[in-house]
């Protein structure tokens, strides 16, 4: 909020980044000031030599006894020395000027900085306020990180703009989340599917009362029907799905009464936003036909910071081309299929891994799963499934294939399997498919 008032550009950084990843984003964004908690100073210390060419002022809050080699300024001292009458605090803002640069999750490679203006932020906030019927007395609770568009523009900014209360913590822990539920009695909760899995393992119906919750909003990745049913049984709540990207947060949100009646849908296009399916020629595809999801409206990003080629690839013909594959029904509900880049062809048939993953996740003994396309002598390409069994469970390939029989077509069945302890995830719970592919080399 301070950077917005100053007319500066806000660049939230992922606290789980490595030193090299941090340096990349600092350099790519051209950042001049880094505000950092003392807990994260160690991340910079080993790479301090890389900071010399960044012309970077580092401001820290908290004790800095662990960083004697870094030239730091202290936030509390700076605040104490400020003259609030300084003319620099009274800037006339250009509503079309950049307000923030948010970096994509990097599920397909190096993150790109999506630029959002002041005016786009206003429309995003108004859109979510309308979606969720935000009220002044609402308490919005989420442990989703604020360096992601969904939490920042989809939750915190709309909540505070409406005069509501926003509750968050530095790191997700299922037990802390449930404790906050008891202490703060939120009316709106937002969780990713991954978070919900951990929360469900900790819920004790006799101790955890969800009656205060008016809206449970979820998503972020594929959500199996079995999980939605488990949430309903334990909390009495329906998980409303939504769809958005860093490039255009909250394009769609699901109506409350359609969670089960239209399973798989992420809802209809929201206020200010046009969303449609484009076929291979770029024409609007009819209902039921799979194609690329495109969007237009005042909530779409301006482009990628310093990446004109990537911007042109994403925004052309007056539309954002999301790189996601989906289809719509006769009532304009949107259904996600997969990332365009994740699709592979097996025996001349298109296979979308997310469809197979959704069925794998319905297996009661599978905690997480991911599928990628790999070379196959017989079929050209075939699916390889990475399986994370639930703790203490021993799974066999035969048992999994038996479970999938009748759920997916034979050509979609994975031909290769690998059992792993965990999958490489982004901070928002999405699988880093490129790391799985790189592990094959």
Coordinates of C-alpha atoms in Angstrom, one line a residue:
X1 CA 0.0 0.0 0.0
X2 CA 2.9 2.3 0.7
X3 CA 4.4 1.6 -2.7
X4 CA 1.1 2.3 -4.4
X5 CA 0.8 5.7 -2.6
X6 CA 4.3 6.6 -3.7
X7 CA 3.7 5.6 -7.3
X8 CA 6.4 2.9 -7.0
X9 CA 6.1 -0.7 -8.3
X10 CA 5.6 -3.5 -5.8
X11 CA 7.4 -6.8 -6.5
X12 CA 6.5 -9.5 -3.9
X13 CA 9.0 -12.3 -3.8
X14 CA 8.5 -15.9 -3.0
X15 CA 10.0 -16.7 0.4
X16 CA 10.8 -20.2 -0.8
X17 CA 13.1 -19.1 -3.5
X18 CA 16.7 -20.0 -3.6
X19 CA 19.4 -17.4 -3.7
X20 CA 19.8 -17.7 -7.5
X21 CA 16.1 -17.5 -8.0
X22 CA 15.9 -14.4 -5.9
X23 CA 18.7 -12.7 -7.8
X24 CA 17.0 -13.5 -11.1
X25 CA 13.8 -11.8 -10.1
X26 CA 15.5 -8.8 -8.5
X27 CA 17.6 -8.4 -11.6
X28 CA 14.7 -9.0 -14.1
X29 CA 12.4 -6.5 -12.3
X30 CA 15.1 -3.8 -11.9
X31 CA 14.3 -3.5 -8.2
X32 CA 16.0 -0.7 -6.3
X33 CA 14.8 -1.4 -2.8
X34 CA 14.5 -4.8 -1.1
X35 CA 12.4 -4.9 2.1
X36 CA 13.2 -8.1 3.9
X37 CA 12.4 -9.8 7.2
X38 CA 15.5 -10.6 9.3
X39 CA 14.6 -14.3 9.1
X40 CA 15.4 -14.3 5.4
X41 CA 18.7 -12.4 5.5
X42 CA 20.6 -15.7 5.4
X43 CA 19.3 -16.3 1.9
X44 CA 21.1 -13.2 0.7
X45 CA 24.3 -13.6 2.7
X46 CA 26.0 -16.4 0.7
X47 CA 25.2 -14.5 -2.5
X48 CA 26.1 -11.0 -1.4
X49 CA 28.7 -10.7 -4.2
X50 CA 25.8 -11.0 -6.7
X51 CA 24.1 -8.0 -5.2
X52 CA 26.9 -5.6 -6.0
X53 CA 25.7 -5.0 -9.6
X54 CA 22.0 -4.6 -8.6
X55 CA 22.2 -1.0 -7.2
X56 CA 20.0 -2.3 -4.4
X57 CA 19.1 -0.7 -1.1
X58 CA 18.3 -3.4 1.5
X59 CA 15.9 -2.5 4.3
X60 CA 15.4 -5.0 7.0
X61 CA 13.0 -5.3 9.9
X62 CA 13.9 -7.4 13.0
X63 CA 17.3 -8.2 14.5
X64 CA 20.3 -8.4 12.0
X65 CA 22.9 -9.9 14.2
X66 CA 23.2 -12.8 11.7
X67 CA 24.1 -10.5 8.8
X68 CA 27.2 -8.5 9.7
X69 CA 28.6 -8.6 6.2
X70 CA 25.6 -7.0 4.5
X71 CA 25.1 -3.2 4.2
X72 CA 21.6 -2.8 5.7
X73 CA 19.2 -0.1 6.6
X74 CA 16.7 -0.7 9.4
X75 CA 13.0 -0.1 8.9
X76 CA 12.2 1.2 12.4
X77 CA 15.0 3.8 12.2
X78 CA 13.8 5.0 8.7
X79 CA 10.2 5.3 9.9
X80 CA 11.4 7.4 12.9
X81 CA 13.3 9.8 10.6
X82 CA 10.5 10.4 8.1
X83 CA 8.8 13.8 7.7
X84 CA 5.2 13.0 6.8
X85 CA 4.9 16.4 5.1
X86 CA 7.5 15.3 2.5
X87 CA 6.1 16.2 -1.0
X88 CA 7.1 12.8 -2.3
X89 CA 4.2 11.3 -0.3
X90 CA 1.6 13.3 -2.3
X91 CA 2.0 11.9 -5.8
X92 CA -0.6 12.2 -8.5
X93 CA -0.9 8.7 -9.8
X94 CA -1.4 7.6 -13.4
X95 CA -4.1 4.8 -13.1
X96 CA -2.5 3.1 -16.1
X97 CA 0.9 3.0 -14.6
X98 CA 2.3 -0.3 -13.2
X99 CA 1.4 -1.0 -9.6
X100 CA 2.9 -4.5 -9.2
X101 CA 5.0 -7.2 -10.9
X102 CA 4.0 -10.7 -9.8
X103 CA 6.1 -13.6 -11.0
X104 CA 4.4 -16.7 -12.4
X105 CA 4.8 -20.0 -10.5
X106 CA 7.3 -21.3 -13.0
X107 CA 5.6 -24.6 -13.5
X108 CA 6.8 -24.7 -17.1
X109 CA 10.2 -23.0 -16.7
X110 CA 11.6 -19.6 -15.6
X111 CA 9.0 -17.3 -14.0
X112 CA 7.8 -14.3 -15.9
X113 CA 6.8 -11.0 -14.2
X114 CA 3.2 -10.2 -14.9
X115 CA 2.5 -6.4 -14.7
X116 CA -0.7 -5.1 -13.1
X117 CA -1.7 -1.4 -13.2
X118 CA -3.5 0.6 -10.5
X119 CA -6.7 0.6 -12.6
X120 CA -6.5 -3.2 -13.2
X121 CA -6.1 -3.7 -9.5
X122 CA -9.3 -1.7 -8.9
X123 CA -11.3 -3.8 -11.3
X124 CA -9.8 -7.0 -9.8
X125 CA -10.9 -5.9 -6.3
X126 CA -14.4 -4.9 -7.4
X127 CA -14.8 -8.2 -9.3
X128 CA -14.0 -10.3 -6.2
X129 CA -16.1 -8.1 -3.9
X130 CA -19.0 -8.9 -6.3
X131 CA -18.1 -12.6 -6.6
X132 CA -18.0 -13.3 -2.9
X133 CA -20.5 -10.7 -1.7
X134 CA -17.8 -9.2 0.5
X135 CA -19.2 -7.3 3.5
X136 CA -17.6 -4.9 6.1
X137 CA -18.2 -7.4 8.9
X138 CA -16.6 -10.3 7.0
X139 CA -13.5 -12.0 8.3
X140 CA -11.5 -13.5 5.5
X141 CA -9.0 -16.2 6.4
X142 CA -6.3 -17.7 4.2
X143 CA -2.8 -19.0 4.6
X144 CA -2.1 -18.7 0.9
X145 CA 1.1 -16.7 0.3
X146 CA 0.7 -13.0 -0.6
X147 CA 3.3 -13.3 -3.4
X148 CA 0.6 -15.0 -5.5
X149 CA -2.1 -13.2 -7.4
X150 CA -4.9 -15.2 -5.9
X151 CA -4.1 -14.3 -2.3
X152 CA -3.0 -10.7 -3.0
X153 CA -5.5 -9.4 -5.5
X154 CA -8.2 -12.1 -5.0
X155 CA -8.4 -11.9 -1.2
X156 CA -6.4 -9.4 0.8
X157 CA -6.8 -6.3 -1.4
X158 CA -10.6 -6.8 -1.9
X159 CA -11.1 -7.6 1.8
X160 CA -9.3 -4.5 3.0
X161 CA -10.8 -2.3 0.3
X162 CA -14.2 -3.4 1.5
X163 CA -13.3 -2.7 5.2
X164 CA -13.4 -6.4 6.1
X165 CA -10.8 -8.2 8.2
X166 CA -8.1 -10.3 6.7
X167 CA -6.4 -13.1 8.7
X168 CA -3.2 -14.8 7.5
X169 CA 0.0 -16.3 8.8
X170 CA 3.6 -16.6 7.5
X171 CA 3.4 -20.3 6.7
X172 CA 0.7 -22.9 6.2
X173 CA 0.2 -25.5 8.9
X174 CA -3.0 -27.4 9.1
X175 CA -3.1 -27.3 12.9
X176 CA -2.6 -23.6 12.9
X177 CA -5.3 -23.1 10.4
X178 CA -7.8 -25.0 12.5
X179 CA -6.7 -23.1 15.6
X180 CA -7.3 -19.8 13.7
X181 CA -10.7 -21.1 12.7
X182 CA -11.6 -21.4 16.4
X183 CA -10.0 -18.1 17.5
X184 CA -11.1 -15.8 14.7
X185 CA -14.4 -17.4 13.5
X186 CA -13.9 -16.4 9.8
X187 CA -16.9 -16.1 7.4
X188 CA -14.8 -16.7 4.3
X189 CA -12.0 -19.2 3.9
X190 CA -9.8 -19.9 1.0
X191 CA -7.5 -23.0 0.6
X192 CA -5.8 -24.7 -2.2
X193 CA -6.6 -28.4 -2.9
X194 CA -3.3 -29.4 -1.4
X195 CA -4.0 -27.4 1.8
X196 CA -7.5 -29.1 2.1
X197 CA -5.9 -32.5 2.0
X198 CA -3.7 -31.7 5.1
X199 CA -6.6 -29.9 6.9
X200 CA -8.9 -32.9 6.4
X201 CA -6.4 -35.2 8.1
X202 CA -6.5 -33.0 11.2
X203 CA -10.2 -32.2 11.5
X204 CA -12.0 -33.5 14.5
X205 CA -15.7 -32.7 14.1
X206 CA -16.3 -32.6 17.8
X207 CA -13.6 -29.8 18.2
X208 CA -13.7 -27.9 14.9
X209 CA -16.9 -25.9 14.2
X210 CA -17.3 -24.5 10.7
X211 CA -20.7 -23.0 11.2
X212 CA -19.2 -19.5 11.0
X213 CA -18.1 -20.0 7.4
X214 CA -20.3 -18.6 4.7
X215 CA -17.9 -19.2 1.8
X216 CA -15.3 -21.9 1.3
X217 CA -13.3 -21.1 -1.8
X218 CA -10.8 -23.5 -3.2
X219 CA -8.9 -24.7 -6.2
X220 CA -5.4 -24.0 -7.5
X221 CA -5.1 -27.5 -9.0
X222 CA -7.2 -30.5 -9.8
X223 CA -9.7 -31.4 -7.1
X224 CA -11.1 -35.0 -7.0
X225 CA -14.8 -35.6 -6.2
X226 CA -13.8 -37.8 -3.3
X227 CA -12.1 -34.8 -1.6
X228 CA -15.1 -32.5 -2.2
X229 CA -17.4 -35.1 -0.6
X230 CA -15.0 -35.5 2.3
X231 CA -15.1 -31.8 2.9
X232 CA -18.9 -31.7 2.7
X233 CA -19.2 -34.6 5.2
X234 CA -16.7 -33.2 7.8
X235 CA -17.6 -29.5 7.5
X236 CA -21.0 -29.2 5.9
X237 CA -19.5 -26.8 3.3
X238 CA -19.3 -26.9 -0.4
X239 CA -15.9 -26.0 -1.9
X240 CA -16.5 -23.4 -4.6
X241 CA -14.0 -23.7 -7.4
X242 CA -12.5 -20.8 -9.3
X243 CA -10.1 -20.2 -12.2
X244 CA -7.5 -17.6 -12.6
X245 CA -3.8 -17.0 -13.4
X246 CA -1.2 -14.6 -12.4
X247 CA -1.9 -12.9 -15.7
X248 CA -5.6 -12.5 -15.0
X249 CA -6.7 -13.5 -11.5
X250 CA -10.2 -14.8 -10.9
X251 CA -11.6 -15.1 -14.4
X252 CA -14.4 -17.5 -13.2
X253 CA -15.9 -18.7 -10.0
X254 CA -18.4 -21.4 -9.4
X255 CA -21.9 -20.8 -8.1
X256 CA -22.6 -22.3 -4.7
X257 CA -25.4 -24.6 -5.9
X258 CA -23.3 -26.1 -8.8
X259 CA -20.4 -27.7 -6.9
X260 CA -21.7 -31.2 -7.2
X261 CA -24.4 -30.8 -10.0
X262 CA -21.7 -29.5 -12.4
X263 CA -18.6 -31.2 -11.0
X264 CA -15.5 -30.2 -12.8
X265 CA -16.7 -26.8 -13.8
X266 CA -14.9 -23.7 -12.5
X267 CA -18.0 -21.5 -13.1
X268 CA -18.8 -18.8 -15.5
X269 CA -16.9 -15.7 -16.6
X270 CA -17.2 -13.0 -14.0
X271 CA -17.8 -9.3 -13.9
X272 CA -15.9 -7.3 -16.6
X273 CA -14.4 -10.4 -18.1
X274 CA -15.0 -12.2 -21.4
X275 CA -13.8 -15.9 -21.4
X276 CA -14.2 -18.2 -24.4
X277 CA -12.7 -21.3 -26.0
X278 CA -10.6 -20.8 -29.2
X279 CA -10.1 -23.7 -31.7
X280 CA -6.9 -24.2 -33.6
X281 CA -7.8 -21.5 -36.2
X282 CA -8.5 -19.0 -33.4
X283 CA -12.3 -19.1 -34.0
X284 CA -14.7 -19.4 -31.0
X285 CA -15.3 -23.1 -30.4
X286 CA -18.8 -24.4 -29.9
X287 CA -20.0 -25.8 -26.6
X288 CA -18.3 -29.1 -25.8
X289 CA -15.3 -28.7 -28.1
X290 CA -11.9 -28.6 -26.5
X291 CA -9.6 -25.6 -27.2
X292 CA -7.5 -22.9 -25.6
X293 CA -9.0 -20.7 -23.0
X294 CA -8.9 -17.0 -23.9
X295 CA -9.9 -14.0 -22.0
X296 CA -10.4 -10.2 -22.4
X297 CA -11.2 -7.4 -20.0
X298 CA -9.8 -4.7 -17.7
X299 CA -8.4 -7.3 -15.2
X300 CA -5.9 -8.8 -17.8
X301 CA -2.3 -7.9 -17.1
X302 CA -0.5 -5.3 -19.2
X303 CA 2.3 -7.8 -20.2
X304 CA 5.4 -9.4 -18.9
X305 CA 8.0 -7.1 -17.5
X306 CA 10.9 -6.7 -19.9
X307 CA 9.8 -9.6 -22.1
X308 CA 8.1 -8.2 -25.2
X309 CA 8.3 -11.5 -27.1
X310 CA 6.6 -13.4 -24.3
X311 CA 4.0 -10.7 -24.0
X312 CA 3.2 -10.9 -27.7
X313 CA 2.9 -14.7 -27.5
X314 CA 0.4 -14.4 -24.6
X315 CA -1.6 -11.3 -25.6
X316 CA -2.5 -11.0 -29.3
X317 CA -5.7 -10.5 -31.3
X318 CA -6.9 -8.4 -28.4
X319 CA -7.0 -11.4 -26.0
X320 CA -5.0 -13.2 -23.4
X321 CA -4.2 -16.7 -24.6
X322 CA -3.8 -18.6 -21.3
X323 CA -2.1 -21.7 -22.5
X324 CA -4.8 -23.7 -20.7
X325 CA -7.0 -26.2 -22.5
X326 CA -10.7 -26.4 -21.6
X327 CA -14.3 -26.4 -22.9
X328 CA -17.6 -24.8 -22.1
X329 CA -21.1 -26.2 -21.8
X330 CA -24.3 -24.8 -23.3
X331 CA -24.7 -22.5 -20.3
X332 CA -21.2 -21.0 -20.7
X333 CA -19.7 -22.9 -17.7
X334 CA -16.0 -23.4 -18.1
X335 CA -14.3 -26.7 -17.6
X336 CA -10.5 -27.1 -17.4
X337 CA -8.8 -29.9 -19.1
X338 CA -5.0 -29.3 -18.8
X339 CA -2.1 -27.1 -19.7
X340 CA -1.6 -26.9 -23.5
X341 CA 2.1 -27.8 -23.1
X342 CA 1.4 -30.8 -20.9
X343 CA -0.7 -32.6 -23.5
X344 CA 0.9 -35.6 -25.3
X345 CA -0.1 -37.9 -28.1
X346 CA -0.3 -41.7 -27.5
X347 CA -1.1 -43.8 -30.5
X348 CA -2.3 -40.7 -32.4
X349 CA -4.7 -39.8 -29.6
X350 CA -4.5 -36.6 -27.5
X351 CA -4.0 -37.3 -23.8
X352 CA -4.4 -34.6 -21.1
X353 CA -2.6 -35.6 -17.9
X354 CA -4.8 -33.7 -15.6
X355 CA -7.8 -35.9 -16.5
X356 CA -5.8 -39.1 -15.6
X357 CA -4.4 -37.3 -12.4
X358 CA -7.9 -36.5 -11.3
X359 CA -8.9 -40.2 -11.4
X360 CA -5.6 -41.3 -9.7
X361 CA -6.4 -38.8 -6.9
X362 CA -9.7 -40.6 -6.3
X363 CA -7.8 -43.7 -5.2
X364 CA -8.1 -43.8 -1.4
X365 CA -4.4 -44.8 -0.9
X366 CA -2.9 -42.1 -3.2
X367 CA -2.0 -38.8 -1.5
X368 CA -0.7 -37.1 -4.6
X369 CA 0.0 -37.9 -8.3
X370 CA 1.3 -36.4 -11.5
X371 CA 1.4 -37.6 -15.0
X372 CA 3.8 -36.6 -17.9
X373 CA 4.3 -37.8 -21.4
X374 CA 7.4 -39.8 -22.1
X375 CA 8.8 -41.5 -25.2
X376 CA 7.4 -44.9 -25.8
X377 CA 8.7 -47.4 -28.5
X378 CA 5.2 -48.8 -29.2
X379 CA 3.0 -45.8 -28.9
X380 CA 5.3 -42.9 -29.7
X381 CA 4.5 -41.3 -26.3
X382 CA 2.9 -42.7 -23.2
X383 CA 2.0 -41.5 -19.8
X384 CA 4.4 -41.9 -16.8
X385 CA 2.7 -41.6 -13.4
X386 CA 4.6 -40.3 -10.4
X387 CA 2.7 -41.6 -7.3
X388 CA 2.9 -40.4 -3.7
X389 CA 1.2 -43.1 -1.6
X390 CA -0.4 -42.2 1.7
X391 CA 1.8 -42.7 4.7
X392 CA 2.3 -46.3 5.7
X393 CA 0.6 -47.6 2.5
X394 CA 2.2 -50.0 0.1
X395 CA 0.8 -49.7 -3.4
X396 CA 1.3 -51.8 -6.5
X397 CA 1.1 -50.8 -10.2
X398 CA -1.4 -53.6 -10.7
X399 CA -3.7 -52.3 -8.1
X400 CA -3.6 -48.8 -9.6
X401 CA -4.3 -50.0 -13.1
X402 CA -7.2 -52.1 -11.8
X403 CA -8.6 -49.0 -10.2
X404 CA -8.4 -47.0 -13.4
X405 CA -10.1 -49.6 -15.5
X406 CA -13.5 -48.3 -16.6
X407 CA -12.6 -44.8 -15.4
X408 CA -10.3 -43.7 -18.3
X409 CA -9.9 -45.0 -21.9
X410 CA -7.2 -47.6 -22.4
X411 CA -5.0 -45.3 -24.4
X412 CA -5.0 -42.9 -21.5
X413 CA -3.7 -45.4 -19.0
X414 CA -0.1 -44.7 -17.8
X415 CA 2.4 -47.2 -19.2
X416 CA 5.1 -46.3 -16.7
X417 CA 5.0 -45.7 -13.0
X418 CA 7.4 -44.4 -10.3
X419 CA 6.6 -44.3 -6.6
X420 CA 8.0 -41.2 -4.8
X421 CA 7.9 -39.7 -1.3
X422 CA 6.9 -36.3 -2.6
X423 CA 6.4 -34.2 -5.8
X424 CA 8.2 -31.0 -6.6
X425 CA 5.6 -28.3 -5.9
X426 CA 5.3 -24.6 -6.2
X427 CA 4.3 -22.6 -3.1
X428 CA 0.7 -22.6 -4.4
X429 CA 0.7 -26.4 -4.6
X430 CA 1.1 -26.9 -8.3
X431 CA 3.3 -29.6 -9.6
X432 CA 6.5 -28.5 -11.3
X433 CA 6.1 -30.7 -14.4
X434 CA 9.4 -29.5 -15.9
X435 CA 11.3 -30.9 -12.9
X436 CA 9.7 -34.3 -13.4
X437 CA 10.7 -34.2 -17.1
X438 CA 14.2 -33.1 -16.3
X439 CA 14.6 -36.0 -13.9
X440 CA 14.3 -38.3 -16.8
X441 CA 17.4 -37.0 -18.5

